[in-house]
Amino acid sequence: MSDVKDVIQGSNISSITMPIKGMFCAACATRIEKNLKRSEGVSSANVNFATNDAAIIFDPTLTDKGKLIDVVRDSGYDVHETAQAETPENRMDWEQKERETEKRVLKSKLLVGLVLGTPVVVLGMLHIHAKWSGWVQMLLTTPILFYSGRHFYSGAWNSLKHRAADMNTLIALGTGSAYIYSLFATIFPNLIHSHSEQKMTPVYFEAATAIIILLLLGKLLEARARAQTGDAIRSLMTLQARTARVLRHGVEQDVPIESVIYEDTVIVRPGEKIPVDGKVISGESSVDESMLTGESLPVLKKPGDEVFGATMNKTGAFQFSATKVGADTALRQIIRLVQSAQGSKAPIQRVADIVSGIFVPIVLVIAIITFFAWMLLSSSDLRLQEALTAFVSVLIIACPCALGLATPTAIIVGSGKGAASGILIKGGESLEKAHRITTVVLDKTGTITNGKPELTDCITFGFWNQNTLLQLAASAERFSEHPLAETIVSTARSLSLILSEPASFQSYSGKGVEAMIDGKSVLIGNRTFMIDRNIATDPFDMNMEKFNNSAKSLILVAVDNIAAGILAVSDTIKDHSTEAISELIKMDIDVIMLTGDSRSTADTIAKQAGIRHVIAEVLPEQKLDTVRGLQTKGKIVAMVGDGINDSPALAQADIGISIGTGTDIAMEASDITLIRGDLRGVASAIKLSRATMSTIKQNLFFAFIYNVIGIPVAAGVLYPVYHILLSPMIASAAMALSSVSVVTNSLRLKSVKI
Amino acid sequence: MMTTKLVSPDIECEGCANAIKKAIGTFPGITDVSVDIEKKGISIDHEQSTSIPEIIKALDKAGFSTNN
C-alpha cells in the first residue's frame, strides 16, 4: 500500500490524502490549501498543519494525483510517497500480532519445559541418587535449556557481543553453570569427588530446569498483564463505527467509514453510533459523549451543534454534515496523542536506567565473591556444591527486569486511565511533573466562565412584557456586531421570537444603536446614550443600583423616547467551576484567577467561584509575565486556559492545561488537554499524576527491596547462624514474582479514583 | 546584475521562506533569493533581462501576493 491512498467515490469524485513535507507554520498549510483549491478539478482541499497532510476531493476526469503533487511542489513543498503511513489501526494490529506470537511461543516453550522438566524436578527432589537418575535428568534437561531457554542464552550472547551484560547474562550464567557442573558430575563423577561407585554425585539439573520454567511462567504472566495495560487505547479503537449512512445525490447508502468525505451528509438514527465529526444540519437528539469526554450526562444536539465520531446517539434522529473525517476526527487525534504519551519516558525512568546499567556488573561481582567465599570459608565436603548453589541463586534472584518494568507500565496505565476520563496527557514528563504543582492559575473567560455572555435579567417598565421588549431589542440589534448584541439576538431566536426588519438602523460606537422597528423608534445603549437623547433616566437609575456589584453588563432600552426596560447580560460561571476550585483548594493547591477584566467584575466572579487570589486587569501579553513571576517565587505553576489567547502563558507554565471545546484539541501548546470543557479535570489530572508517581515509586521500591533482601540471603549470609541457604528454585520463583507484582501494582492504577 | 526587493504579507515562517526560494529560485536569470521573515521582504538578485512581472506571477502562483 502506498502512503498516498486513493478512495474512489464514484465516477467523478475522488478523494486523496497525501502527507506534506516542509511545513513550518499554519500559514504554510493555508497557502498549500489555497493553491490546491484554485487548481483545476479540485472541489475541496484541507491541509492540516498538525498532522502534516492534505485531504483533497477532486474530479478525476479533470486532474489526477500527479498534477496535485505538482501543485504542492510548485508551492515550494514536497509530498512523501515512500513510507507507509502509520495509522493507529495498523499499528494496533501489528502490536496485537506481535503480542499474540510472543504469547504462543512462550506457551509452547513452557509446555515443553513442564512435560520434560516435571520428572527432572521430581527425581531431584526425591534424592534418588542412583546413577541412572543423573543420566535421565541430563537427557531431559538438555532440550529444556536448548529449546525453552534458548532466548536467554541468545540474548546473553548478543549483549556479550556488545560487551554489555543484562538480565539474560545473569540467567544464562546462573542456569548455565548449574547445567555444566551437573553435566560433568554425571559424565565424570570422579572429577568432582570420589565417594563410592554406586552413589551418584549431587547434580543440579532440577535447579536449571525449574529456573527456566519459573522464568517462562513469570514472563507469560507478565505478558498477560502488560497486554491489559494497553486496554485503554484498545477500547478507544473499538469505539469507532464501521459504517456510515450517507445521503448522496438524494440516495441513502451505507458506506464504510473510510469513504466518508468532507461535507457528506450523514444520517444517524436513535441508538446508532455517530461515524465521523460534523455539524448537525437538521433534527435533534441527545448524545452520549462519555466515551470521549468522560461526562456521563447526555448532551443535547440541535442544528448548528457539533457532533463527534464514536459518540452514541440516544433518542432522536438527525442529519449532519461531515467536517472531520479519517485521521482528523477528534477520536483519532486522541488516540494518536495517547499512543505517543504511552511510548514516552518519564524523567524518573532515568533513575531506573542508571541503576540497571551498573546493576548487572555489580551482581556478577557479588556472585563471584560469594562463590569464592564459600569455597574458602566452608569446611564441608560439599562446599563446591554449596558455593555453586549460592552463586546460581545470587545471579537468578538479582535479575533487574522488575526495575525495567516499574516506570513504563505505570505510565501506560496512567495515561490510558487519563484518556478514559477525558484527560489527555502529552507524555511521561508532563504526567510526572503534574504531581508537584503548587499553584493553579485559571484564566477567567472561557475557563472559569462559559465565555459566552448570557442574558440573565430582563426588567421591563410600564406595559412592556419581556418577550415584546426582547423582540424589539433583538430586531434592532440584529445588524450590530457587538458581542452583547449577538447575545440578545441569539436569546430571542432561542425563544422562537420572530424578528422584524428594521426600517432604519444607526450604530453609535461606544454608545448604542438606534433603529425603526415596526414604526417604533427604538434606542438601545448605555446610560450616556440615553442622556444624549434626552430620555428620562429615572426608571433606569432606580433599577440599576442592584446590579452594582454583579459583574453584569447592562443594556438600556427606550422605545419612542420613553424608558422601556433593562437587559442584563453576563458571562456565567460554568456549572462545575466552583466545585472544581474547592476540590483544588482541598488538595492544598493555591488557586489564582487571572483576567483582563476590571477589578470589580473579576472580584465578583472570583467570589462566586470561591477564589481568594485574583490578578485582574492583565493584558493578554502580561499573562506570561505573571506566570513567570510566580515561578521565580519557587512555585510550580499550572496554567489553565482555553488556548485561544493564552498560549504563551500555557507554554511558560510548568504544566499548561488547555480546556478543550471538543472541536480542536489544542495539544501543541499544552501539556494536558481536558476534553470535557470543565475544570474538574484539573484536580483529576493532578490526582492522576500523584497516583501514577506513587505507583512508580512503589514499583521501584518493590524492585529494589527484592534485591536488597534477596541477594544477601541468596549469597548465604543467613547460613552461618540459621543454616538457611536459598535454593536456586526459590530464587527464580521470587524473581518471577517481583516482575509480576510490579506489573500488577501498575494495573491497580486503573481503579484509582480521580 | 540587479537586485529587486518585494514585500509579501503572506510570509510567516521558515517554511514560507523555503517555499519562496523553491518557487522562484530556479527561475531563468535569478542568481540569489533571500527572504527576511520579520520584515516580510524578498530580495532577488537577477540579470537585467529577467522579467519582474513573471517573477511576481510565479510568486502569486505559489500563493504569495506582492503589493509592489
mmCIF file of N, CA and C in Angstrom, chain A residues 127-203:
data_model
loop_
_atom_site.group_PDB
_atom_site.id
_atom_site.type_symbol
_atom_site.label_atom_id
_atom_site.label_comp_id
_atom_site.label_asym_id
_atom_site.label_seq_id
_atom_site.Cartn_x
_atom_site.Cartn_y
_atom_site.Cartn_z
ATOM 1 N N HIS A 127 15.660 -37.122 45.802
ATOM 2 C CA HIS A 127 17.026 -37.531 46.115
ATOM 3 C C HIS A 127 17.269 -38.978 45.749
ATOM 4 N N ILE A 128 16.802 -39.337 44.551
ATOM 5 C CA ILE A 128 17.111 -40.682 44.058
ATOM 6 C C ILE A 128 18.537 -40.634 43.518
ATOM 7 N N HIS A 129 19.414 -41.182 44.282
ATOM 8 C CA HIS A 129 20.808 -40.985 43.943
ATOM 9 C C HIS A 129 21.422 -42.141 43.158
ATOM 10 N N ALA A 130 20.549 -42.896 42.527
ATOM 11 C CA ALA A 130 21.085 -43.946 41.655
ATOM 12 C C ALA A 130 21.697 -43.288 40.433
ATOM 13 N N LYS A 131 22.641 -43.996 39.833
ATOM 14 C CA LYS A 131 23.348 -43.414 38.701
ATOM 15 C C LYS A 131 22.431 -43.067 37.545
ATOM 16 N N TRP A 132 21.451 -43.945 37.285
ATOM 17 C CA TRP A 132 20.575 -43.734 36.115
ATOM 18 C C TRP A 132 19.819 -42.427 36.239
ATOM 19 N N SER A 133 19.548 -42.089 37.500
ATOM 20 C CA SER A 133 18.777 -40.861 37.734
ATOM 21 C C SER A 133 19.495 -39.658 37.143
ATOM 22 N N GLY A 134 20.776 -39.566 37.351
ATOM 23 C CA GLY A 134 21.555 -38.452 36.806
ATOM 24 C C GLY A 134 21.494 -38.422 35.291
ATOM 25 N N TRP A 135 21.637 -39.592 34.674
ATOM 26 C CA TRP A 135 21.612 -39.642 33.200
ATOM 27 C C TRP A 135 20.251 -39.244 32.646
ATOM 28 N N VAL A 136 19.174 -39.764 33.318
ATOM 29 C CA VAL A 136 17.821 -39.411 32.862
ATOM 30 C C VAL A 136 17.616 -37.895 32.954
ATOM 31 N N GLN A 137 18.037 -37.353 34.107
ATOM 32 C CA GLN A 137 17.858 -35.899 34.289
ATOM 33 C C GLN A 137 18.611 -35.117 33.217
ATOM 34 N N MET A 138 19.777 -35.590 32.907
ATOM 35 C CA MET A 138 20.581 -34.888 31.913
ATOM 36 C C MET A 138 19.889 -34.906 30.554
ATOM 37 N N LEU A 139 19.374 -36.102 30.189
ATOM 38 C CA LEU A 139 18.732 -36.223 28.884
ATOM 39 C C LEU A 139 17.498 -35.324 28.784
ATOM 40 N N LEU A 140 16.759 -35.220 29.906
ATOM 41 C CA LEU A 140 15.533 -34.415 29.870
ATOM 42 C C LEU A 140 15.830 -32.912 29.944
ATOM 43 N N THR A 141 16.883 -32.570 30.675
ATOM 44 C CA THR A 141 17.169 -31.148 30.897
ATOM 45 C C THR A 141 17.741 -30.472 29.646
ATOM 46 N N THR A 142 18.572 -31.224 28.935
ATOM 47 C CA THR A 142 19.230 -30.623 27.778
ATOM 48 C C THR A 142 18.264 -29.949 26.803
ATOM 49 N N PRO A 143 17.187 -30.647 26.338
ATOM 50 C CA PRO A 143 16.272 -29.953 25.414
ATOM 51 C C PRO A 143 15.569 -28.758 26.057
ATOM 52 N N ILE A 144 15.345 -28.832 27.379
ATOM 53 C CA ILE A 144 14.674 -27.690 28.022
ATOM 54 C C ILE A 144 15.550 -26.445 27.896
ATOM 55 N N LEU A 145 16.831 -26.625 28.203
ATOM 56 C CA LEU A 145 17.735 -25.480 28.124
ATOM 57 C C LEU A 145 17.847 -24.971 26.698
ATOM 58 N N PHE A 146 17.988 -25.960 25.777
ATOM 59 C CA PHE A 146 18.282 -25.502 24.419
ATOM 60 C C PHE A 146 17.046 -25.089 23.635
ATOM 61 N N TYR A 147 15.855 -25.567 24.035
ATOM 62 C CA TYR A 147 14.657 -25.083 23.349
ATOM 63 C C TYR A 147 13.955 -24.011 24.189
ATOM 64 N N SER A 148 13.499 -24.406 25.381
ATOM 65 C CA SER A 148 12.693 -23.477 26.182
ATOM 66 C C SER A 148 13.497 -22.260 26.627
ATOM 67 N N GLY A 149 14.808 -22.510 26.927
ATOM 68 C CA GLY A 149 15.578 -21.399 27.490
ATOM 69 C C GLY A 149 16.466 -20.719 26.476
ATOM 70 N N ARG A 150 16.257 -21.073 25.182
ATOM 71 C CA ARG A 150 17.199 -20.607 24.178
ATOM 72 C C ARG A 150 17.365 -19.092 24.160
ATOM 73 N N HIS A 151 16.225 -18.371 24.251
ATOM 74 C CA HIS A 151 16.337 -16.913 24.099
ATOM 75 C C HIS A 151 17.133 -16.252 25.218
ATOM 76 N N PHE A 152 17.190 -16.908 26.386
ATOM 77 C CA PHE A 152 18.020 -16.331 27.448
ATOM 78 C C PHE A 152 19.487 -16.357 27.031
ATOM 79 N N TYR A 153 19.864 -17.495 26.397
ATOM 80 C CA TYR A 153 21.275 -17.636 26.021
ATOM 81 C C TYR A 153 21.613 -16.765 24.816
ATOM 82 N N SER A 154 20.684 -16.737 23.846
ATOM 83 C CA SER A 154 20.997 -15.903 22.671
ATOM 84 C C SER A 154 21.020 -14.427 23.074
ATOM 85 N N GLY A 155 20.146 -14.054 24.012
ATOM 86 C CA GLY A 155 20.143 -12.670 24.498
ATOM 87 C C GLY A 155 21.452 -12.334 25.201
ATOM 88 N N ALA A 156 21.904 -13.268 26.014
ATOM 89 C CA ALA A 156 23.154 -13.055 26.752
ATOM 90 C C ALA A 156 24.317 -12.940 25.757
ATOM 91 N N TRP A 157 24.296 -13.798 24.734
ATOM 92 C CA TRP A 157 25.352 -13.787 23.720
ATOM 93 C C TRP A 157 25.361 -12.448 22.975
ATOM 94 N N ASN A 158 24.165 -11.984 22.623
ATOM 95 C CA ASN A 158 24.072 -10.701 21.924
ATOM 96 C C ASN A 158 24.649 -9.560 22.734
ATOM 97 N N SER A 159 24.343 -9.536 24.030
ATOM 98 C CA SER A 159 24.864 -8.403 24.801
ATOM 99 C C SER A 159 26.359 -8.580 25.049
ATOM 100 N N LEU A 160 26.805 -9.854 25.117
ATOM 101 C CA LEU A 160 28.246 -10.079 25.274
ATOM 102 C C LEU A 160 28.982 -9.521 24.052
ATOM 103 N N LYS A 161 28.379 -9.740 22.868
ATOM 104 C CA LYS A 161 28.996 -9.224 21.644
ATOM 105 C C LYS A 161 29.156 -7.714 21.700
ATOM 106 N N HIS A 162 28.216 -7.059 22.387
ATOM 107 C CA HIS A 162 28.319 -5.608 22.544
ATOM 108 C C HIS A 162 29.046 -5.242 23.829
ATOM 109 N N ARG A 163 29.740 -6.221 24.397
ATOM 110 C CA ARG A 163 30.481 -6.021 25.652
ATOM 111 C C ARG A 163 29.576 -5.454 26.742
ATOM 112 N N ALA A 164 28.352 -5.975 26.791
ATOM 113 C CA ALA A 164 27.432 -5.496 27.817
ATOM 114 C C ALA A 164 26.904 -6.702 28.574
ATOM 115 N N ALA A 165 26.215 -6.439 29.652
ATOM 116 C CA ALA A 165 25.615 -7.524 30.412
ATOM 117 C C ALA A 165 24.205 -7.099 30.790
ATOM 118 N N ASP A 166 23.270 -7.998 30.648
ATOM 119 C CA ASP A 166 21.906 -7.651 31.055
ATOM 120 C C ASP A 166 21.309 -8.818 31.838
ATOM 121 N N MET A 167 19.977 -8.764 31.991
ATOM 122 C CA MET A 167 19.362 -9.822 32.795
ATOM 123 C C MET A 167 19.566 -11.198 32.172
ATOM 124 N N ASN A 168 19.624 -11.248 30.840
ATOM 125 C CA ASN A 168 19.867 -12.531 30.192
ATOM 126 C C ASN A 168 21.225 -13.098 30.576
ATOM 127 N N THR A 169 22.189 -12.201 30.753
ATOM 128 C CA THR A 169 23.523 -12.645 31.158
ATOM 129 C C THR A 169 23.442 -13.372 32.499
ATOM 130 N N LEU A 170 22.686 -12.756 33.416
ATOM 131 C CA LEU A 170 22.563 -13.349 34.744
ATOM 132 C C LEU A 170 21.899 -14.718 34.674
ATOM 133 N N ILE A 171 20.805 -14.797 33.892
ATOM 134 C CA ILE A 171 20.087 -16.071 33.800
ATOM 135 C C ILE A 171 20.963 -17.114 33.125
ATOM 136 N N ALA A 172 21.598 -16.706 32.035
ATOM 137 C CA ALA A 172 22.415 -17.651 31.285
ATOM 138 C C ALA A 172 23.563 -18.165 32.144
ATOM 139 N N LEU A 173 24.194 -17.265 32.862
ATOM 140 C CA LEU A 173 25.303 -17.678 33.723
ATOM 141 C C LEU A 173 24.818 -18.600 34.832
ATOM 142 N N GLY A 174 23.701 -18.223 35.446
ATOM 143 C CA GLY A 174 23.157 -18.994 36.563
ATOM 144 C C GLY A 174 22.790 -20.400 36.145
ATOM 145 N N THR A 175 21.916 -20.503 35.138
ATOM 146 C CA THR A 175 21.454 -21.824 34.719
ATOM 147 C C THR A 175 22.589 -22.568 34.026
ATOM 148 N N GLY A 176 23.359 -21.842 33.246
ATOM 149 C CA GLY A 176 24.453 -22.472 32.506
ATOM 150 C C GLY A 176 25.460 -23.111 33.449
ATOM 151 N N SER A 177 25.821 -22.406 34.528
ATOM 152 C CA SER A 177 26.818 -23.003 35.408
ATOM 153 C C SER A 177 26.244 -24.199 36.160
ATOM 154 N N ALA A 178 24.960 -24.130 36.538
ATOM 155 C CA ALA A 178 24.337 -25.283 37.193
ATOM 156 C C ALA A 178 24.337 -26.480 36.244
ATOM 157 N N TYR A 179 24.018 -26.195 34.962
ATOM 158 C CA TYR A 179 23.912 -27.266 33.975
ATOM 159 C C TYR A 179 25.291 -27.884 33.697
ATOM 160 N N ILE A 180 26.276 -27.063 33.463
ATOM 161 C CA ILE A 180 27.591 -27.574 33.084
ATOM 162 C C ILE A 180 28.236 -28.348 34.243
ATOM 163 N N TYR A 181 28.041 -27.791 35.453
ATOM 164 C CA TYR A 181 28.560 -28.523 36.603
ATOM 165 C C TYR A 181 27.928 -29.916 36.654
ATOM 166 N N SER A 182 26.577 -29.960 36.493
ATOM 167 C CA SER A 182 25.866 -31.230 36.615
ATOM 168 C C SER A 182 26.287 -32.193 35.507
ATOM 169 N N LEU A 183 26.540 -31.638 34.345
ATOM 170 C CA LEU A 183 26.962 -32.444 33.209
ATOM 171 C C LEU A 183 28.265 -33.182 33.553
ATOM 172 N N PHE A 184 29.201 -32.412 34.088
ATOM 173 C CA PHE A 184 30.477 -33.012 34.479
ATOM 174 C C PHE A 184 30.274 -34.057 35.568
ATOM 175 N N ALA A 185 29.420 -33.680 36.556
ATOM 176 C CA ALA A 185 29.208 -34.579 37.683
ATOM 177 C C ALA A 185 28.617 -35.902 37.225
ATOM 178 N N THR A 186 27.816 -35.848 36.169
ATOM 179 C CA THR A 186 27.175 -37.059 35.696
ATOM 180 C C THR A 186 28.137 -37.894 34.843
ATOM 181 N N ILE A 187 28.842 -37.228 33.935
ATOM 182 C CA ILE A 187 29.677 -37.964 32.995
ATOM 183 C C ILE A 187 31.016 -38.365 33.641
ATOM 184 N N PHE A 188 31.602 -37.429 34.358
ATOM 185 C CA PHE A 188 32.892 -37.737 35.006
ATOM 186 C C PHE A 188 32.773 -37.563 36.516
ATOM 187 N N PRO A 189 31.988 -38.408 37.188
ATOM 188 C CA PRO A 189 31.756 -38.216 38.624
ATOM 189 C C PRO A 189 33.075 -38.155 39.398
ATOM 190 N N ASN A 190 34.089 -38.852 38.916
ATOM 191 C CA ASN A 190 35.342 -38.904 39.668
ATOM 192 C C ASN A 190 36.063 -37.574 39.709
ATOM 193 N N LEU A 191 35.771 -36.768 38.713
ATOM 194 C CA LEU A 191 36.423 -35.458 38.682
ATOM 195 C C LEU A 191 35.960 -34.592 39.844
ATOM 196 N N ILE A 192 34.719 -34.751 40.251
ATOM 197 C CA ILE A 192 34.168 -33.904 41.294
ATOM 198 C C ILE A 192 34.544 -34.429 42.666
ATOM 199 N N HIS A 193 34.104 -35.609 42.988
ATOM 200 C CA HIS A 193 34.653 -36.259 44.182
ATOM 201 C C HIS A 193 34.453 -37.766 44.074
ATOM 202 N N SER A 194 35.084 -38.469 44.910
ATOM 203 C CA SER A 194 35.145 -39.912 44.696
ATOM 204 C C SER A 194 34.682 -40.663 45.933
ATOM 205 N N HIS A 195 33.374 -40.637 46.180
ATOM 206 C CA HIS A 195 32.863 -41.362 47.338
ATOM 207 C C HIS A 195 32.771 -42.835 47.052
ATOM 208 N N SER A 196 31.670 -43.197 46.437
ATOM 209 C CA SER A 196 31.544 -44.612 46.116
ATOM 210 C C SER A 196 31.142 -44.741 44.653
ATOM 211 N N GLU A 197 31.293 -45.899 44.130
ATOM 212 C CA GLU A 197 30.953 -46.147 42.734
ATOM 213 C C GLU A 197 29.450 -46.225 42.544
ATOM 214 N N GLN A 198 28.740 -46.605 43.624
ATOM 215 C CA GLN A 198 27.307 -46.838 43.498
ATOM 216 C C GLN A 198 26.513 -45.543 43.542
ATOM 217 N N LYS A 199 26.970 -44.638 44.376
ATOM 218 C CA LYS A 199 26.167 -43.432 44.595
ATOM 219 C C LYS A 199 26.471 -42.368 43.563
ATOM 220 N N MET A 200 25.457 -41.626 43.284
ATOM 221 C CA MET A 200 25.611 -40.593 42.278
ATOM 222 C C MET A 200 26.133 -39.308 42.936
ATOM 223 N N THR A 201 26.917 -38.536 42.205
ATOM 224 C CA THR A 201 27.363 -37.236 42.680
ATOM 225 C C THR A 201 26.178 -36.278 42.600
ATOM 226 N N PRO A 202 26.022 -35.415 43.602
ATOM 227 C CA PRO A 202 24.879 -34.474 43.550
ATOM 228 C C PRO A 202 24.888 -33.640 42.254
ATOM 229 N N VAL A 203 23.722 -33.510 41.642
ATOM 230 C CA VAL A 203 23.607 -32.709 40.416
ATOM 231 C C VAL A 203 22.547 -31.634 40.593
#
